[in-house]
Tab-separated table of C-alpha atoms and ligand atoms in Angstrom:
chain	number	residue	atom	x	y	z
D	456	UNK	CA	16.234	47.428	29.704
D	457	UNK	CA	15.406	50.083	31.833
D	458	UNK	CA	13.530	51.983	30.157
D	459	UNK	CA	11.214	48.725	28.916
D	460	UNK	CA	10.770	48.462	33.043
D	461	UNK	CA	9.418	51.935	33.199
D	462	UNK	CA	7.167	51.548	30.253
D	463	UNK	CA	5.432	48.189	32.026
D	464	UNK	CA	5.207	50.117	35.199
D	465	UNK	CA	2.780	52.772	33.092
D	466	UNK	CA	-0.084	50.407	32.287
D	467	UNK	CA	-0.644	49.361	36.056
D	468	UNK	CA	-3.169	52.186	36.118
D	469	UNK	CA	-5.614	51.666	33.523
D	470	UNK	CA	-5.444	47.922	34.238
D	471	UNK	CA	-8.151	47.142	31.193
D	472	UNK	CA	-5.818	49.133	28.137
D	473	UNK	CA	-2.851	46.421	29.534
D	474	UNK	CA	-4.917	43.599	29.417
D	475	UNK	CA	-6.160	44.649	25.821
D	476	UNK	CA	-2.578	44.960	25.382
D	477	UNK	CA	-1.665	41.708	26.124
D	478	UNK	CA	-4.095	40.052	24.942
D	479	UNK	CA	-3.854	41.520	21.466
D	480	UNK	CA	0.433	40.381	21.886
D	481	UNK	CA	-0.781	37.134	22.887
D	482	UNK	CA	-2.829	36.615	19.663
D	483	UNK	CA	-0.289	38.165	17.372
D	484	UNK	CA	2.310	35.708	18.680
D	485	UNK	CA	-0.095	32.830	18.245
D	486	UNK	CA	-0.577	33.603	14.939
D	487	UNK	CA	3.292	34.257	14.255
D	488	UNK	CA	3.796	30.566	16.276
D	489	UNK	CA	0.677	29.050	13.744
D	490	UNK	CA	1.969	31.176	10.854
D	491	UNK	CA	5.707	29.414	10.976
D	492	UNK	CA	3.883	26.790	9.786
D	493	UNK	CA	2.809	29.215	7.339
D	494	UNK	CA	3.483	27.178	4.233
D	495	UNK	CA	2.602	23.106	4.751
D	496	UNK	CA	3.400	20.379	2.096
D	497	UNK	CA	1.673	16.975	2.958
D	498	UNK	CA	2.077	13.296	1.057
D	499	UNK	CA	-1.085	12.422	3.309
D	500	UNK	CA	-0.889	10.287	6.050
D	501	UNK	CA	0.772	7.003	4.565
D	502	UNK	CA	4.228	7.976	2.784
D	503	UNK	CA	4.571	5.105	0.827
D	504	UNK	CA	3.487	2.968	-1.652
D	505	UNK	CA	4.022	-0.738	-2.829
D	506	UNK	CA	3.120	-1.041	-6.533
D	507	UNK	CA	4.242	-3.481	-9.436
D	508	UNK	CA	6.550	-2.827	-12.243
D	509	UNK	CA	4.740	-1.639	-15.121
D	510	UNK	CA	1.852	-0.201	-13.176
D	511	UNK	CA	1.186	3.556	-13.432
D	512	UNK	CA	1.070	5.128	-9.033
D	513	UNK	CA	0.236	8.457	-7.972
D	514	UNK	CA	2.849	10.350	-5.993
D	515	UNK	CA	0.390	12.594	-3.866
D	516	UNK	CA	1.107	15.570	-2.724
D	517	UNK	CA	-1.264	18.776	-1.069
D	518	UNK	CA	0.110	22.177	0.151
D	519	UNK	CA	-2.225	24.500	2.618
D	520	UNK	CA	-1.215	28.021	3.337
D	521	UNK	CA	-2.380	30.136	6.640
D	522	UNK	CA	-1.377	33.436	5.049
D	523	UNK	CA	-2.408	32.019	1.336
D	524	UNK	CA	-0.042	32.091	-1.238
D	525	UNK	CA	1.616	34.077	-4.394
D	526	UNK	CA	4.118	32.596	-6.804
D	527	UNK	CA	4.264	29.526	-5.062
D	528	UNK	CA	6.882	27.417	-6.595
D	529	UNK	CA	6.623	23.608	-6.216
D	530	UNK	CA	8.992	20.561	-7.944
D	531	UNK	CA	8.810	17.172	-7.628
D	532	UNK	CA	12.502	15.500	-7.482
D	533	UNK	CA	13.743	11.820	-7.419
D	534	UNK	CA	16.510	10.800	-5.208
D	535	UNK	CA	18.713	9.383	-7.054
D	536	UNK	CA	21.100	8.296	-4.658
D	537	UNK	CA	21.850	11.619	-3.049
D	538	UNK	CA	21.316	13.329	-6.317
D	539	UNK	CA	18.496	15.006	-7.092
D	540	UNK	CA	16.681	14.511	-10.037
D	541	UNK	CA	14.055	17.068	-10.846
D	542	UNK	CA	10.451	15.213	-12.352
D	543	UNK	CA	9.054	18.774	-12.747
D	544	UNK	CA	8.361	22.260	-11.327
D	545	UNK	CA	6.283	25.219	-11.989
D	546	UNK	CA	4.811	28.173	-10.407
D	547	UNK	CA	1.214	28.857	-9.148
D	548	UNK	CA	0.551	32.424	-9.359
D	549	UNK	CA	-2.485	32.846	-7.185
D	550	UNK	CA	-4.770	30.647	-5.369
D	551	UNK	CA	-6.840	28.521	-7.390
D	552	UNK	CA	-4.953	29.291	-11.074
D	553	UNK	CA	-3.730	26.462	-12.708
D	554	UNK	CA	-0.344	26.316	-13.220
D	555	UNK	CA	1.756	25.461	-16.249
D	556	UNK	CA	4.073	22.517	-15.356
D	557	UNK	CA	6.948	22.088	-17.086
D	558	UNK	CA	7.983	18.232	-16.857
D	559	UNK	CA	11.358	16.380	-17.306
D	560	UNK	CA	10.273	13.179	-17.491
D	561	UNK	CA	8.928	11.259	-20.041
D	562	UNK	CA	6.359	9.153	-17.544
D	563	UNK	CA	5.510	12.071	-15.304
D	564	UNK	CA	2.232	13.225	-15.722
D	565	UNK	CA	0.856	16.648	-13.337
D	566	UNK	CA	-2.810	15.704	-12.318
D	567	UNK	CA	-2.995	18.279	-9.672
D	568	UNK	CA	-5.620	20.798	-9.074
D	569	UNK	CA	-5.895	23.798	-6.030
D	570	UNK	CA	-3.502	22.689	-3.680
D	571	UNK	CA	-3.386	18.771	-4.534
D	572	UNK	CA	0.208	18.875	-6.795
D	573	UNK	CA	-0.105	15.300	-7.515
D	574	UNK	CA	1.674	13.583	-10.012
D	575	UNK	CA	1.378	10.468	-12.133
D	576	UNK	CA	4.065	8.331	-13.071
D	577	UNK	CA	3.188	6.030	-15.497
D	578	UNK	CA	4.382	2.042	-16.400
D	579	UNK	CA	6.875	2.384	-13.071
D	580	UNK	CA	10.127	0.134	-13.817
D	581	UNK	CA	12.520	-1.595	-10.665
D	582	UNK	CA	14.454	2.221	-11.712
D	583	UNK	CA	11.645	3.701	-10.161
D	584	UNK	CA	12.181	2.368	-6.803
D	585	UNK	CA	13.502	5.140	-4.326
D	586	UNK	CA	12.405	8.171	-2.700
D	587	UNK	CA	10.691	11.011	-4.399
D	588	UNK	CA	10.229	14.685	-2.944
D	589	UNK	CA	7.578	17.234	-3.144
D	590	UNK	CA	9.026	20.334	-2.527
D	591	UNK	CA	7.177	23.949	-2.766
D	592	UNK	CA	8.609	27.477	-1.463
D	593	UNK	CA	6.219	30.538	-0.623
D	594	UNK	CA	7.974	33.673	-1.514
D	595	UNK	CA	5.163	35.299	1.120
D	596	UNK	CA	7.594	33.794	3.902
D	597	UNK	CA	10.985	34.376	3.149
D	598	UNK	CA	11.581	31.783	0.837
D	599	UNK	CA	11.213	29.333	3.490
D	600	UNK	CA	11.941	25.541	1.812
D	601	UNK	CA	9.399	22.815	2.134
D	602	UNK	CA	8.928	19.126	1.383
D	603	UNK	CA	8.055	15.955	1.517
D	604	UNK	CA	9.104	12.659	1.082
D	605	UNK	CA	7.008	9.582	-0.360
D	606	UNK	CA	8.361	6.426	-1.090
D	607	UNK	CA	8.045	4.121	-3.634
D	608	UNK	CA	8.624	0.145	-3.576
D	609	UNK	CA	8.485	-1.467	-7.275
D	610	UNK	CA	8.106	-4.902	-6.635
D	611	UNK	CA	7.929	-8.075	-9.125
D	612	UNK	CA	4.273	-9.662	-7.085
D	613	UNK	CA	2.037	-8.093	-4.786
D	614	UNK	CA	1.446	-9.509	-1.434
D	615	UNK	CA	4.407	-11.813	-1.127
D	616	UNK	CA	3.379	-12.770	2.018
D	617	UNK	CA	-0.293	-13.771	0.875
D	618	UNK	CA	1.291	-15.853	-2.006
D	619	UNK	CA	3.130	-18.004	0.280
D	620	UNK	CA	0.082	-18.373	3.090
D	621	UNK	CA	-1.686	-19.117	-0.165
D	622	UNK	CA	0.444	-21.413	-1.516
D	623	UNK	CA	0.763	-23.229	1.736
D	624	UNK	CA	-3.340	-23.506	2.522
D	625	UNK	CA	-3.221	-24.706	-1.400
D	626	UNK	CA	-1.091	-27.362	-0.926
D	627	UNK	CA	-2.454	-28.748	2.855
D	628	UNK	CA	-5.754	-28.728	0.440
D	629	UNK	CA	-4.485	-30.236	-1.930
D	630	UNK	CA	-2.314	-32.823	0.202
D	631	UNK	CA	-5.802	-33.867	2.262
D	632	UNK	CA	-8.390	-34.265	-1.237
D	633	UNK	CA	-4.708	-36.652	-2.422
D	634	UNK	CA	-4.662	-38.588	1.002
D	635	UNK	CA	-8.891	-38.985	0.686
D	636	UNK	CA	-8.532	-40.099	-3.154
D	637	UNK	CA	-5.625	-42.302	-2.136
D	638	UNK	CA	-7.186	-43.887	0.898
D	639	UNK	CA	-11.096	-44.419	-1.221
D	640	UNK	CA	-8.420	-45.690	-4.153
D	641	UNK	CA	-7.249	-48.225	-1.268
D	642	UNK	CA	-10.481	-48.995	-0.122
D	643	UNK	CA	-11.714	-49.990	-3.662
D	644	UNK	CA	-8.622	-51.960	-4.677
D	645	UNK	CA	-8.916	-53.887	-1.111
D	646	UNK	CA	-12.932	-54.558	-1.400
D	647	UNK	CA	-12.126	-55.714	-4.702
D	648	UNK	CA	-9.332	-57.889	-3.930
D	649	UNK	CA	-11.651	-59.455	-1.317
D	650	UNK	CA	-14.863	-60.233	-3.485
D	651	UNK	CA	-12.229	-61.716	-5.638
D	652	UNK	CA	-10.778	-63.941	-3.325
D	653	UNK	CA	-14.902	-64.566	-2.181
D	654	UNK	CA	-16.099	-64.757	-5.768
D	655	UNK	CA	-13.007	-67.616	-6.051
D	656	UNK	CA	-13.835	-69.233	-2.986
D	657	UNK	CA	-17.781	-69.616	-4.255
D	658	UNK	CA	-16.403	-71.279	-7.290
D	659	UNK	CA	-14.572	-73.886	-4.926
D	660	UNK	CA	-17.317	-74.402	-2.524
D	661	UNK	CA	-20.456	-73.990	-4.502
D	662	UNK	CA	-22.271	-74.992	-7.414
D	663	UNK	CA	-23.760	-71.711	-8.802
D	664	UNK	CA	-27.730	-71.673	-8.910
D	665	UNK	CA	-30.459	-69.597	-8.539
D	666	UNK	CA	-31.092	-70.202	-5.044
D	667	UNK	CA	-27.300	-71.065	-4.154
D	668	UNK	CA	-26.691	-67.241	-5.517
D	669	UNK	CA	-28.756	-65.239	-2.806
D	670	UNK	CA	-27.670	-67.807	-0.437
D	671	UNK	CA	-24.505	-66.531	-1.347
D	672	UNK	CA	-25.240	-63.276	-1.365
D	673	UNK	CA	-26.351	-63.244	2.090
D	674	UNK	CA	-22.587	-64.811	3.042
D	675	UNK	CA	-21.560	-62.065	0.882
D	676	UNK	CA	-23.208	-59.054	2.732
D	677	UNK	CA	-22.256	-61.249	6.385
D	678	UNK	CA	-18.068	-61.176	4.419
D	679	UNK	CA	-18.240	-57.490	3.815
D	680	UNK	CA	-19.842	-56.398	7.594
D	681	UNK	CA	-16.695	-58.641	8.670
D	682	UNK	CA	-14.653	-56.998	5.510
D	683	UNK	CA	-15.226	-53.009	6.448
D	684	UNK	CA	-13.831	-53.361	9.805
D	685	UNK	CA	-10.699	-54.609	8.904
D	686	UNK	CA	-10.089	-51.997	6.019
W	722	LIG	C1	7.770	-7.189	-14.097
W	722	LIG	O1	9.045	-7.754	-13.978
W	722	LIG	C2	9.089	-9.149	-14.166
W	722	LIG	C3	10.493	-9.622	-13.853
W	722	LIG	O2	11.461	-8.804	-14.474
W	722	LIG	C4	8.654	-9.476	-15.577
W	722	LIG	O3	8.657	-10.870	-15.767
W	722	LIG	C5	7.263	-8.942	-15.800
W	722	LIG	O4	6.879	-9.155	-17.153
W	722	LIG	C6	7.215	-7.457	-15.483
W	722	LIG	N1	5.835	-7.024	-15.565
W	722	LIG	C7	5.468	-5.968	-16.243
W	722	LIG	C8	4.007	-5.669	-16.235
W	722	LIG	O5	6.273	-5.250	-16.832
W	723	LIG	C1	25.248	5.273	-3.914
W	723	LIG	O1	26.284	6.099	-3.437
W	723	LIG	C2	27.220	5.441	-2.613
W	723	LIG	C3	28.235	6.455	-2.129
W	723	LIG	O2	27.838	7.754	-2.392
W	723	LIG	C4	27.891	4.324	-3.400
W	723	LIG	O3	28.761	3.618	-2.563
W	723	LIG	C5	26.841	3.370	-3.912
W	723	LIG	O4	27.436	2.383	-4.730
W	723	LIG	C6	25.813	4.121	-4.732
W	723	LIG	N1	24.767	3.206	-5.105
W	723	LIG	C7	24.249	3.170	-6.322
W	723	LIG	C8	23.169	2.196	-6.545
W	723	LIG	O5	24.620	3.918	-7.222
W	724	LIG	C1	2.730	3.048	-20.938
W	724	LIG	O1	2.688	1.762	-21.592
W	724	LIG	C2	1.636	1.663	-22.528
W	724	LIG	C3	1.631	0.221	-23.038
W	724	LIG	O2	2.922	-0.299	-23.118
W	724	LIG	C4	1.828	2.669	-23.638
W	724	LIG	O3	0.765	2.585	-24.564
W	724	LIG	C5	1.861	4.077	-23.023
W	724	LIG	O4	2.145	5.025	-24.043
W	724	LIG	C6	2.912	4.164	-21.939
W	724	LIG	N1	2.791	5.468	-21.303
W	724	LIG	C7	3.829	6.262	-21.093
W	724	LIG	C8	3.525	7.574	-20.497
W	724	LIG	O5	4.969	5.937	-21.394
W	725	LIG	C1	-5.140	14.712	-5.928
W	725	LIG	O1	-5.566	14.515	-7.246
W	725	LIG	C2	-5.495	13.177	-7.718
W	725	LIG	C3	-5.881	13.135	-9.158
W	725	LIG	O2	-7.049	13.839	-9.402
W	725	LIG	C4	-6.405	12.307	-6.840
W	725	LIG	O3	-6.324	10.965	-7.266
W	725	LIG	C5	-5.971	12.416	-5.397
W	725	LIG	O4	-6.841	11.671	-4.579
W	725	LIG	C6	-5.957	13.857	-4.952
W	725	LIG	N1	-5.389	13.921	-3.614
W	725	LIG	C7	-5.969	14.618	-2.631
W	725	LIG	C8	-5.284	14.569	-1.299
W	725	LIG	O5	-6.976	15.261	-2.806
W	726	LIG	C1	15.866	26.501	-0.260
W	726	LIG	O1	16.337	25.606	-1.266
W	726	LIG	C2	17.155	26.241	-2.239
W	726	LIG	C3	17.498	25.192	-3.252
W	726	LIG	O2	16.342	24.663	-3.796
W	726	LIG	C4	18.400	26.781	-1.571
W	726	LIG	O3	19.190	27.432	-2.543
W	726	LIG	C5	17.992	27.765	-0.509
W	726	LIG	O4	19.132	28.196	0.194
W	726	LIG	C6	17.030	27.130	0.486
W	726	LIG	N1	16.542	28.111	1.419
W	726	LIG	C7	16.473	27.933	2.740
W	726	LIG	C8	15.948	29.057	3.545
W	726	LIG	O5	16.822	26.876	3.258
């Protein structure tokens, strides 16, 4: 301790070497602080996806490097409840070489390229459901372990929810064009019933002729004005 206290007491003199001093600490530890984050593994800003069996879903995941990498190694697991499962793994050498993936699964598929390590996993089953983790390890920083977790949902039907709004607009649709059919079905059966009962009446009443007929008629059109209210 003491003599640290001596050695700050020194650059009170030349008052622009300590400031150069400090500042030049300042941005080292910035950079240390930035650089802890050295090594970053992303799944982007949504971590999960809702897909349907038998579809084929990309599992997306980017790494980005302050100090840039060397014999990065990345795997993609499954968690199988609590145990890992590996999908596959491999090593990038060097920024911007391709690496060779070695995969352990027969529906994984790398698509990755630079620092997207995407994979494809193709016809998904209800299996699939769970959590899968992209994991990659920078032996520029110790070794330090990082990952991510996405999440994938296999589900029977997309859009559950939509179905059943749908299904419910459908049927109010579908309930009104019945009620309309049912109540102009009415309507006919009643007008009919009454120009029966009219046409019967006429037969009573009157001897049909030419000029009896639009005499008629006329008592017809006056029956169905008096007719439409009541229906
Ligand atoms: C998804 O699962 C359902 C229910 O098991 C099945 O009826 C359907 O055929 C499956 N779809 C596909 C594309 O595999
Ligand atoms: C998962 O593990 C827990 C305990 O470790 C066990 O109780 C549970 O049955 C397991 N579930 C499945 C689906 O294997
Ligand atoms: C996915 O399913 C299709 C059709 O069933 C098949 O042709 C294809 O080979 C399958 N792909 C994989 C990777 O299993
Ligand atoms: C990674 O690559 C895949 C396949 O080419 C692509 O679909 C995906 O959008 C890419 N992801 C990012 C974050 O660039
Ligand atoms: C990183 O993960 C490996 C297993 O994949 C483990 O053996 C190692 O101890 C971990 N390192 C750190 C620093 O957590």
């Amino acid at each position: 301790m003491e003599p640290r206290r001596s050695g700050g007491a020194v650059p009170r003199g030349p008052a622009r070497s300590s400031d150069a001093v400090y500042a030049g600490v300042t941005v080292v530890l910035l950079f240390a602080v930035w650089c802890a984050q050295a090594l970053e593994v992303s799944v982007g800003k949504v971590p999960h996806i809702e897909a349907m069996n038998g579809s084929t879903v990309l599992l997306p995941c980017t790494y980005s490097s302050c100090f840039g990498i060397k014999n990065l190694y990345f795997s993609w697991s499954y968690n199988d409840n609590g145990t890992m499962v590996k999908l596959c793994q491999a090593v990038i050498p060097a920024e911007g070489v391709d690496p060779n993936v070695k995969l352990y699964h027969d529906r994984v598929g790398f698509v990755g390229k630079g620092h997207n390590i995407s994979i494809l996993l193709y016809n998904i089953t209800f299996e699939d459901d769970g959590e899968y983790i992209c994991f990659a390890r920078n032996p520029k920083e110790k070794n330090r372990n990082h990952s991510a977790i996405y999440r994938l949902y296999v589900v029977d039907e997309l859009k559950v929810v939509d179905k059943t709004l749908t299904t419910i607009i459908m049927s109010v649709v579908g309930g009104l064009i019945g009620l309309i059919v049912f109540v102009m079905i009415l309507k006919a059966l009643i007008l009919f019933a009454l120009r029966k009962m009219r046409e019967k009446n006429k037969e009573c009443l009157v001897s049909s002729s030419g000029n009896d007929n639009t005499e008629n008629g006329l008592t017809g059109s006056k029956a169905d004005n008096k007719a439409t209210p009541k229906a």
